[in-house]
Coordinates of N, CA and C in Angstrom, one line a residue:
X1 N -110.1 116.6 96.2 CA -108.6 116.0 96.0 C -109.0 114.0 96.2
X2 N -109.2 114.2 96.9 CA -109.5 112.3 97.9 C -111.0 111.8 96.6
X3 N -112.0 112.7 95.5 CA -111.9 111.7 94.7 C -111.1 111.7 93.9
X4 N -109.9 112.1 93.7 CA -109.0 111.9 92.1 C -107.9 110.8 92.2
X5 N -107.8 111.2 94.3 CA -107.1 110.0 94.1 C -107.9 108.2 93.9
X6 N -109.1 108.4 94.9 CA -109.5 107.4 94.1 C -109.5 106.5 93.1
X7 N -110.3 108.2 91.9 CA -110.1 108.0 90.5 C -108.5 107.0 89.9
X8 N -107.2 108.2 90.5 CA -106.2 107.0 89.9 C -105.9 105.6 90.2
X9 N -105.9 105.4 91.3 CA -106.2 104.2 92.1 C -107.0 103.2 91.2
X10 N -108.1 103.5 90.8 CA -109.0 102.2 90.7 C -109.4 102.3 89.1
X11 N -108.2 102.8 88.5 CA -108.1 103.1 86.9 C -107.4 101.3 86.1
X12 N -106.7 101.3 87.4 CA -105.3 99.8 87.2 C -106.7 98.5 87.3
X13 N -107.4 98.8 88.2 CA -108.8 97.5 87.9 C -109.5 98.1 87.0
X14 N -109.5 98.6 86.7 CA -110.8 98.9 85.6 C -109.9 98.5 84.2
X15 N -109.5 99.3 83.6 CA -108.3 98.3 83.2 C -108.6 96.8 82.7
X16 N -108.1 96.1 83.4 CA -108.4 95.1 83.4 C -109.5 93.7 83.4
X17 N -109.2 93.4 82.0 CA -110.9 92.7 81.6 C -110.5 91.5 82.4
X18 N -112.6 90.9 82.5 CA -112.4 90.2 83.7 C -111.9 89.2 82.7
X19 N -111.9 88.3 83.0 CA -111.2 86.7 82.6 C -111.0 85.5 83.3
X20 N -111.3 84.0 82.4 CA -110.8 82.4 83.0 C -109.7 82.8 83.5
X21 N -109.6 81.8 84.9 CA -108.3 81.9 84.9 C -107.2 80.8 85.0
X22 N -108.4 79.5 84.8 CA -107.7 78.3 84.9 C -108.5 77.6 83.3
X23 N -107.5 77.4 82.6 CA -107.8 76.9 81.0 C -107.0 75.2 81.1
X24 N -108.1 74.6 80.8 CA -107.5 72.8 80.6 C -107.8 72.3 78.9
X25 N -106.5 72.5 78.4 CA -106.4 72.3 77.3 C -105.8 69.9 77.1
X26 N -106.0 69.8 75.7 CA -106.8 68.4 75.0 C -106.8 68.6 74.0
X27 N -106.1 67.7 72.9 CA -105.3 68.4 71.7 C -104.8 66.8 71.4
X28 N -104.7 66.9 69.9 CA -104.4 66.1 69.1 C -103.5 66.5 67.9
X29 N -102.3 65.7 67.8 CA -101.7 66.5 66.2 C -100.0 65.5 65.5
X30 N -99.3 65.5 66.0 CA -98.1 65.0 65.4 C -97.2 66.0 66.2
X31 N -95.3 65.3 65.5 CA -94.3 65.4 65.9 C -93.3 65.7 65.0
X32 N -92.2 66.0 65.0 CA -91.9 65.8 63.7 C -90.5 66.4 64.1
X33 N -89.6 64.7 64.1 CA -88.4 65.1 64.5 C -87.4 65.7 64.1
X34 N -86.3 66.3 64.4 CA -85.1 67.6 63.5 C -84.3 66.7 64.5
X35 N -82.7 67.4 64.6 CA -81.6 67.6 65.0 C -80.9 66.2 64.7
X36 N -80.3 65.8 65.6 CA -80.2 64.4 65.3 C -81.1 63.2 65.6
X37 N -82.5 63.6 65.6 CA -82.7 62.9 65.3 C -83.6 62.3 64.4
X38 N -83.8 63.4 63.1 CA -84.3 63.5 62.1 C -84.3 62.4 61.0
X39 N -82.3 61.4 61.2 CA -82.4 60.4 60.7 C -83.1 58.7 61.4
X40 N -82.8 58.4 62.5 CA -83.5 57.1 63.4 C -84.9 57.6 63.4
X41 N -84.8 59.0 63.8 CA -86.9 58.8 64.3 C -87.6 59.0 63.0
X42 N -89.2 59.2 62.9 CA -90.0 59.6 62.2 C -91.2 60.0 63.0
X43 N -92.0 61.3 61.9 CA -93.7 61.9 62.2 C -93.4 60.9 63.0
X44 N -94.4 61.5 64.2 CA -95.1 60.6 64.3 C -96.4 61.1 64.8
X45 N -97.4 60.7 65.7 CA -98.8 61.1 66.3 C -99.0 61.1 67.6
X46 N -100.0 61.7 67.9 CA -99.3 62.4 69.5 C -100.3 62.6 70.1
X47 N -100.6 63.0 71.6 CA -101.8 63.3 72.4 C -101.0 64.9 73.6
X48 N -101.7 66.2 73.5 CA -100.7 66.8 74.4 C -102.3 67.4 75.5
X49 N -101.8 67.5 76.6 CA -102.8 68.2 77.5 C -102.0 68.8 78.3
X50 N -102.7 70.1 78.8 CA -102.1 71.3 79.0 C -103.0 72.4 80.4
X51 N -102.1 72.3 81.1 CA -102.9 73.1 81.8 C -102.0 74.9 82.2
X52 N -103.3 75.6 82.5 CA -102.8 77.1 82.0 C -102.5 77.8 83.4
X53 N -103.0 78.3 84.2 CA -103.2 79.4 84.9 C -103.2 80.9 84.6
X54 N -104.2 81.5 84.0 CA -104.0 82.8 83.8 C -104.7 83.7 84.3
X55 N -103.2 84.5 84.8 CA -103.0 85.4 86.4 C -103.3 86.6 85.9
X56 N -103.7 86.6 84.5 CA -103.4 88.6 84.5 C -104.3 87.9 82.5
X57 N -104.8 89.2 82.1 CA -105.8 88.8 80.9 C -104.3 87.9 80.4
X58 N -103.2 89.0 80.4 CA -102.2 89.0 79.1 C -101.3 88.1 79.4
X59 N -101.1 87.5 80.9 CA -99.9 86.8 80.7 C -100.8 85.4 81.8
X60 N -100.1 83.4 81.1 CA -100.6 82.7 81.7 C -99.1 82.0 82.0
X61 N -99.6 81.2 82.5 CA -97.8 80.0 83.4 C -99.2 78.9 82.8
X62 N -97.2 78.2 82.4 CA -97.9 76.5 81.9 C -97.5 75.7 82.1
X63 N -98.1 74.9 82.1 CA -97.2 72.7 82.3 C -98.3 72.6 82.0
X64 N -97.1 71.2 81.5 CA -97.9 70.1 80.0 C -97.6 68.9 79.6
X65 N -98.0 68.1 78.3 CA -97.6 67.4 78.9 C -97.9 66.5 77.1
X66 N -96.5 66.7 76.2 CA -96.7 65.8 74.6 C -96.1 64.7 74.7
X67 N -97.3 63.8 73.5 CA -97.0 61.9 74.6 C -97.2 61.8 73.4
X68 N -95.7 61.3 72.5 CA -95.9 60.8 71.2 C -95.5 59.0 70.8
X69 N -95.7 59.1 69.8 CA -96.6 57.0 69.7 C -95.1 56.9 68.3
X70 N -94.3 55.6 69.0 CA -93.7 55.0 68.7 C -92.9 56.1 67.0
X71 N -91.9 56.8 67.3 CA -91.4 58.1 67.1 C -89.5 57.3 66.8
X72 N -89.7 56.1 67.1 CA -88.5 55.4 67.4 C -88.5 53.6 66.9
X73 N -89.6 54.3 66.1 CA -90.0 52.8 65.4 C -89.6 51.4 65.3
X74 N -89.5 51.0 66.8 CA -89.4 50.4 67.7 C -90.3 49.3 67.5
X75 N -89.8 48.1 66.7 CA -91.0 46.9 67.2 C -90.5 45.2 67.0
X76 N -89.8 45.2 68.5 CA -88.9 44.5 69.0 C -90.2 43.8 69.9
X77 N -89.4 41.9 70.0 CA -90.9 41.0 70.4 C -90.3 40.7 72.2
X78 N -90.3 40.6 73.2 CA -89.8 39.4 74.3 C -90.7 38.4 74.2
X79 N -89.8 37.4 74.3 CA -90.6 35.7 74.1 C -90.7 35.8 75.9
X80 N -92.2 35.3 76.1 CA -92.6 34.6 76.9 C -93.7 33.3 76.9
X81 N -94.2 32.8 78.8 CA -95.1 31.7 78.3 C -96.0 31.8 77.8
X82 N -96.4 33.4 77.7 CA -98.0 34.0 76.9 C -97.5 34.2 75.1
X83 N -96.8 33.6 74.6 CA -95.6 34.2 73.3 C -95.2 35.3 74.0
X84 N -94.9 36.5 72.1 CA -94.3 37.3 72.3 C -95.2 38.4 72.0
X85 N -94.1 39.2 73.6 CA -94.5 40.9 73.4 C -94.3 41.4 73.1
X86 N -95.2 42.5 72.1 CA -94.3 43.5 72.1 C -93.3 45.0 72.3
X87 N -92.3 45.3 71.8 CA -92.4 46.0 72.5 C -91.7 47.5 71.8
X88 N -92.7 48.7 71.6 CA -92.8 49.8 71.9 C -92.3 51.0 72.1
X89 N -92.0 51.7 71.9 CA -91.5 53.2 72.2 C -92.8 54.3 72.0
X90 N -92.2 55.5 73.3 CA -92.9 56.6 73.3 C -92.0 57.6 73.2
X91 N -92.6 58.7 73.4 CA -91.9 60.2 73.5 C -92.7 61.1 74.8
X92 N -91.8 60.9 75.6 CA -92.7 62.4 77.0 C -92.1 63.5 76.8
X93 N -92.9 64.6 76.5 CA -91.8 65.5 76.7 C -92.8 66.6 77.4
X94 N -92.3 67.3 78.6 CA -92.9 68.3 79.1 C -92.6 69.4 79.6
X95 N -93.1 70.3 78.9 CA -93.0 72.0 79.0 C -93.8 72.6 79.8
X96 N -92.5 73.4 81.2 CA -92.9 74.5 81.7 C -92.1 76.0 81.5
X97 N -93.5 76.8 81.5 CA -93.4 78.1 81.1 C -94.2 78.9 81.4
X98 N -94.9 80.1 80.5 CA -95.1 81.0 80.2 C -95.8 81.6 79.1
X99 N -96.5 82.3 77.8 CA -97.1 82.8 77.6 C -97.5 84.1 77.9
X100 N -97.8 85.2 76.9 CA -98.5 85.5 76.6 C -99.6 86.0 75.3
X101 N -100.8 87.0 76.5 CA -101.8 86.4 76.0 C -102.6 88.1 75.1
X102 N -102.7 88.1 74.2 CA -103.5 88.6 73.5 C -105.4 88.6 73.1
X103 N -105.4 89.4 73.2 CA -107.8 89.5 73.0 C -107.6 89.5 72.3
X104 N -107.8 89.5 71.5 CA -108.5 89.8 70.1 C -111.0 89.8 70.0
X105 N -110.9 90.2 69.4 CA -112.4 90.6 69.5 C -112.6 90.4 71.3
X106 N -112.9 91.2 71.7 CA -113.5 90.7 73.6 C -113.1 90.0 74.0
X107 N -111.9 89.1 73.0 CA -112.4 88.0 73.9 C -112.1 86.9 73.2
X108 N -113.3 86.7 71.6 CA -113.6 86.0 70.9 C -112.3 85.1 70.8
X109 N -111.6 85.7 70.3 CA -110.7 85.4 69.5 C -108.9 85.5 70.6
X110 N -108.1 84.2 71.0 CA -106.9 84.7 71.8 C -105.6 84.5 71.3
X111 N -104.8 84.9 71.2 CA -103.3 84.7 70.2 C -101.9 84.9 71.1
X112 N -101.6 83.8 71.1 CA -100.3 83.7 72.4 C -99.2 83.0 71.9
X113 N -98.1 83.6 72.4 CA -97.2 83.0 72.3 C -96.0 83.0 73.2
X114 N -95.5 82.1 73.6 CA -94.5 81.8 74.9 C -93.0 80.7 74.8
X115 N -92.9 80.3 75.8 CA -91.9 79.4 76.0 C -91.7 79.5 77.5
X116 N -89.6 78.4 77.9 CA -89.7 78.2 79.1 C -88.6 77.1 79.0
X117 N -88.9 76.0 80.2 CA -88.1 75.1 80.2 C -88.8 74.1 80.1
X118 N -88.0 72.2 79.9 CA -88.4 71.3 78.7 C -88.3 70.3 79.4
X119 N -88.7 69.2 79.6 CA -88.2 67.9 80.9 C -88.3 66.7 79.1
X120 N -87.6 65.9 78.5 CA -87.4 65.1 77.9 C -87.1 63.6 77.6
X121 N -88.7 62.9 77.9 CA -87.6 60.8 77.5 C -88.3 60.4 76.8
X122 N -87.0 59.9 76.6 CA -87.7 58.9 75.2 C -87.5 57.3 76.2
X123 N -88.7 56.4 76.7 CA -88.3 54.8 76.6 C -89.8 54.2 75.6
X124 N -88.4 52.9 76.2 CA -89.5 51.7 75.1 C -90.5 50.5 76.5
X125 N -91.6 51.1 76.0 CA -91.9 49.8 77.1 C -93.0 48.0 76.6
X126 N -92.9 47.4 77.1 CA -93.7 46.4 77.3 C -95.2 46.6 77.1
X127 N -95.7 45.4 75.7 CA -97.4 45.5 76.4 C -97.3 44.7 77.3
X128 N -97.6 44.5 77.8 CA -98.7 43.6 78.9 C -99.6 42.5 78.4
X129 N -99.3 41.4 78.6 CA -100.9 40.6 78.5 C -102.4 41.0 79.4
X130 N -101.7 40.9 80.6 CA -103.1 41.3 81.0 C -103.0 42.6 82.2
X131 N -103.7 42.4 83.2 CA -104.0 43.3 84.3 C -103.5 42.9 85.3
X132 N -103.4 41.5 85.5 CA -102.7 41.0 86.6 C -102.2 39.5 86.2
X133 N -100.9 39.9 85.2 CA -99.5 39.2 85.1 C -98.6 40.2 84.3
X134 N -98.1 41.0 85.0 CA -96.6 41.7 84.2 C -95.3 41.1 84.1
X135 N -94.6 41.8 83.3 CA -93.2 41.1 83.0 C -92.6 42.2 83.4
X136 N -91.7 41.9 83.4 CA -90.1 42.4 83.5 C -90.0 42.5 82.1
X137 N -89.0 44.1 81.1 CA -88.4 44.4 80.3 C -87.7 44.2 80.7
X138 N -86.4 43.8 80.6 CA -84.4 43.9 80.3 C -84.4 44.3 78.8
X139 N -84.9 43.8 77.9 CA -84.5 44.6 77.2 C -84.9 46.0 76.6
X140 N -85.6 46.6 77.6 CA -86.4 48.3 77.3 C -85.1 49.0 78.0
X141 N -85.0 50.2 77.0 CA -83.7 51.2 77.0 C -84.9 52.7 77.6
X142 N -84.4 53.7 77.2 CA -84.7 54.6 78.0 C -83.4 55.8 78.0
X143 N -83.8 57.3 77.1 CA -83.3 58.7 77.4 C -84.1 58.8 77.8
X144 N -83.4 60.7 78.7 CA -84.0 61.5 78.7 C -83.1 62.6 79.4
X145 N -83.3 63.6 79.3 CA -82.1 65.4 78.6 C -83.4 66.2 79.2
X146 N -83.1 66.8 79.5 CA -83.6 68.9 79.5 C -83.7 69.9 77.8
X147 N -84.2 70.8 78.0 CA -84.3 71.9 76.7 C -84.5 72.5 77.2
X148 N -85.5 73.3 75.6 CA -86.5 74.5 76.0 C -87.3 73.8 75.1
X149 N -88.5 75.1 75.2 CA -90.1 75.4 74.6 C -89.5 75.9 73.9
X150 N -90.7 76.9 72.7 CA -91.3 78.2 72.5 C -92.2 77.3 72.0
X151 N -93.6 78.4 71.6 CA -94.7 78.2 71.5 C -96.0 78.8 70.5
X152 N -96.7 79.1 69.6 CA -97.1 80.1 68.8 C -99.2 79.5 69.6
X153 N -99.6 80.3 69.5 CA -101.1 79.5 69.2 C -101.8 80.6 68.8
X154 N -103.1 80.0 68.6 CA -104.8 80.7 68.5 C -105.3 80.1 69.2
X155 N -106.6 80.5 69.2 CA -107.8 79.7 69.8 C -109.0 80.5 69.5
X156 N -110.1 80.3 68.8 CA -111.7 81.0 69.0 C -112.3 80.0 70.1
X157 N -113.3 81.3 70.5 CA -114.6 80.9 71.7 C -115.5 79.9 70.9
X158 N -116.2 78.7 71.2 CA -116.9 78.3 70.6 C -119.2 78.8 70.9
X159 N -117.9 79.9 72.8 CA -119.6 79.8 73.2 C -119.6 81.5 73.7
X160 N -120.4 82.3 73.8 CA -120.6 83.7 74.7 C -120.1 83.6 75.4
X161 N -120.2 82.3 76.3 CA -119.6 83.0 77.7 C -118.1 83.1 77.9
X162 N -117.6 82.3 76.5 CA -116.3 81.6 76.0 C -115.3 80.7 77.4
X163 N -116.6 79.6 77.5 CA -115.9 78.6 78.3 C -115.2 77.7 77.2
X164 N -115.3 77.1 76.1 CA -115.2 76.5 75.3 C -114.5 77.0 74.7
X165 N -113.6 76.3 74.0 CA -112.9 77.1 73.3 C -111.8 76.0 72.4
X166 N -112.0 76.7 70.5 CA -111.0 75.5 69.5 C -109.8 76.0 69.5
X167 N -108.3 75.7 69.4 CA -107.4 76.7 68.5 C -106.9 75.7 68.1
X168 N -105.5 75.8 67.6 CA -104.4 74.8 66.9 C -102.7 75.8 67.6
X169 N -101.5 75.0 68.1 CA -100.8 75.2 68.7 C -99.6 74.5 68.6
X170 N -98.5 75.4 68.3 CA -97.5 74.8 67.1 C -95.9 75.4 68.6
X171 N -95.3 73.9 69.0 CA -94.2 74.2 70.0 C -93.1 73.5 69.0
X172 N -91.9 74.5 69.2 CA -90.4 73.9 69.4 C -89.5 73.3 69.8
X173 N -89.4 72.1 70.0 CA -88.4 71.9 70.7 C -86.9 71.8 70.5
X174 N -86.0 71.9 71.8 CA -85.2 71.7 71.9 C -83.8 71.3 72.9
X175 N -83.2 70.6 72.5 CA -82.7 70.0 74.4 C -81.1 69.1 73.6
X176 N -81.2 68.3 74.6 CA -79.9 67.3 74.7 C -80.9 65.7 75.1
X177 N -80.4 64.8 74.9 CA -81.1 63.3 75.6 C -79.5 63.1 75.9
X178 N -79.7 61.6 76.3 CA -79.1 60.7 76.8 C -78.8 59.3 77.3
X179 N -78.5 57.9 77.6 CA -79.1 57.3 77.5 C -78.7 56.3 77.1
X180 N -79.8 55.1 77.1 CA -79.3 53.4 75.8 C -79.9 54.2 75.2
X181 N -79.5 53.2 74.0 CA -79.6 53.0 72.5 C -81.2 52.8 72.3
X182 N -81.8 53.3 71.4 CA -83.2 53.3 71.4 C -83.8 53.7 70.2
X183 N -84.2 52.8 69.0 CA -84.7 53.0 67.6 C -82.7 52.9 67.1
X184 N -82.8 53.8 66.1 CA -81.7 53.9 65.7 C -80.5 54.7 65.9
X185 N -81.3 55.0 67.5 CA -80.3 56.4 68.2 C -79.1 55.7 68.6
X186 N -77.8 55.7 68.3 CA -77.1 54.9 69.7 C -77.2 55.2 70.9
X187 N -76.5 54.9 72.0 CA -75.8 55.3 73.8 C -75.2 56.1 73.8
X188 N -75.4 57.8 73.3 CA -74.7 59.0 73.3 C -75.5 60.0 73.4
X189 N -75.0 61.2 74.1 CA -75.9 62.3 73.9 C -76.4 62.8 72.5
X190 N -76.7 63.4 72.3 CA -77.7 64.0 70.8 C -78.3 64.8 71.2
X191 N -78.4 65.8 70.2 CA -79.4 67.4 69.8 C -80.1 66.9 69.7
X192 N -81.2 67.3 70.0 CA -82.5 66.7 69.5 C -83.6 67.8 69.3
X193 N -84.4 67.7 68.5 CA -85.1 69.1 68.5 C -86.8 68.5 67.9
X194 N -87.6 69.4 68.3 CA -89.3 68.8 67.9 C -89.6 69.6 67.8
X195 N -91.0 69.5 66.5 CA -92.2 70.7 66.1 C -93.0 70.2 66.1
X196 N -93.7 70.3 67.2 CA -95.0 69.5 67.7 C -96.1 70.8 67.1
X197 N -97.1 69.5 66.4 CA -98.3 71.1 65.7 C -99.8 69.8 66.2
X198 N -100.7 70.6 67.0 CA -101.4 70.2 67.4 C -103.0 70.6 67.4
X199 N -103.5 70.3 67.1 CA -105.8 71.0 67.1 C -106.5 71.0 68.6
X200 N -106.7 71.5 69.8 CA -106.6 71.7 70.9 C -107.6 72.0 71.5
X201 N -108.6 71.2 72.3 CA -110.0 71.8 73.0 C -109.4 72.5 74.4
X202 N -110.3 73.7 74.8 CA -109.7 73.9 75.6 C -111.2 74.5 76.8
X203 N -110.9 74.1 78.0 CA -112.1 74.2 79.2 C -111.8 75.1 79.6
X204 N -112.4 76.6 79.9 CA -111.7 77.9 80.8 C -112.6 77.7 81.5
X205 N -112.2 78.3 83.1 CA -113.1 78.3 84.1 C -112.3 79.5 85.3

């Protein structure tokens, strides 16, 4: 009887496959604006970084940063004693949530889907002449707000120990931002949508 009890208690532990808990992903791709951004903003290149803590073989908590470059098509200049310094716009999307992970073929393939909340910030920034001289940018505006995101992804292990992976991730953001006028977006609250597509490289340990 005692042996049977020990066997029943050990079954859940035996059913859990070993898996890396820490997953750091770096990627590059593009962001596609939608909602009220679809006219004033344009498709733009971007980079992504993500940290995932996989505390079960099928469940992972995520936090990351997607950075897009020049989606607002801002091409302004600020006159200074160093000449005209360029003003450009950047979009920062910070997702935080989780995902379900489905290991396939003994974990060589991972399929995932999930979502959560997101912070969105769009800002204009002045290109500084050097690290020794920095200028304020009185004409630079910013917008920010909150929303949600959903993601789907797939990756394949590149080595037998499944430490390095190559994959693709798609994220859909929906939310609202408010603040100053930026590019063709006026200084009012807007309903924003983004579809971000990235190819990513992941290190797991």
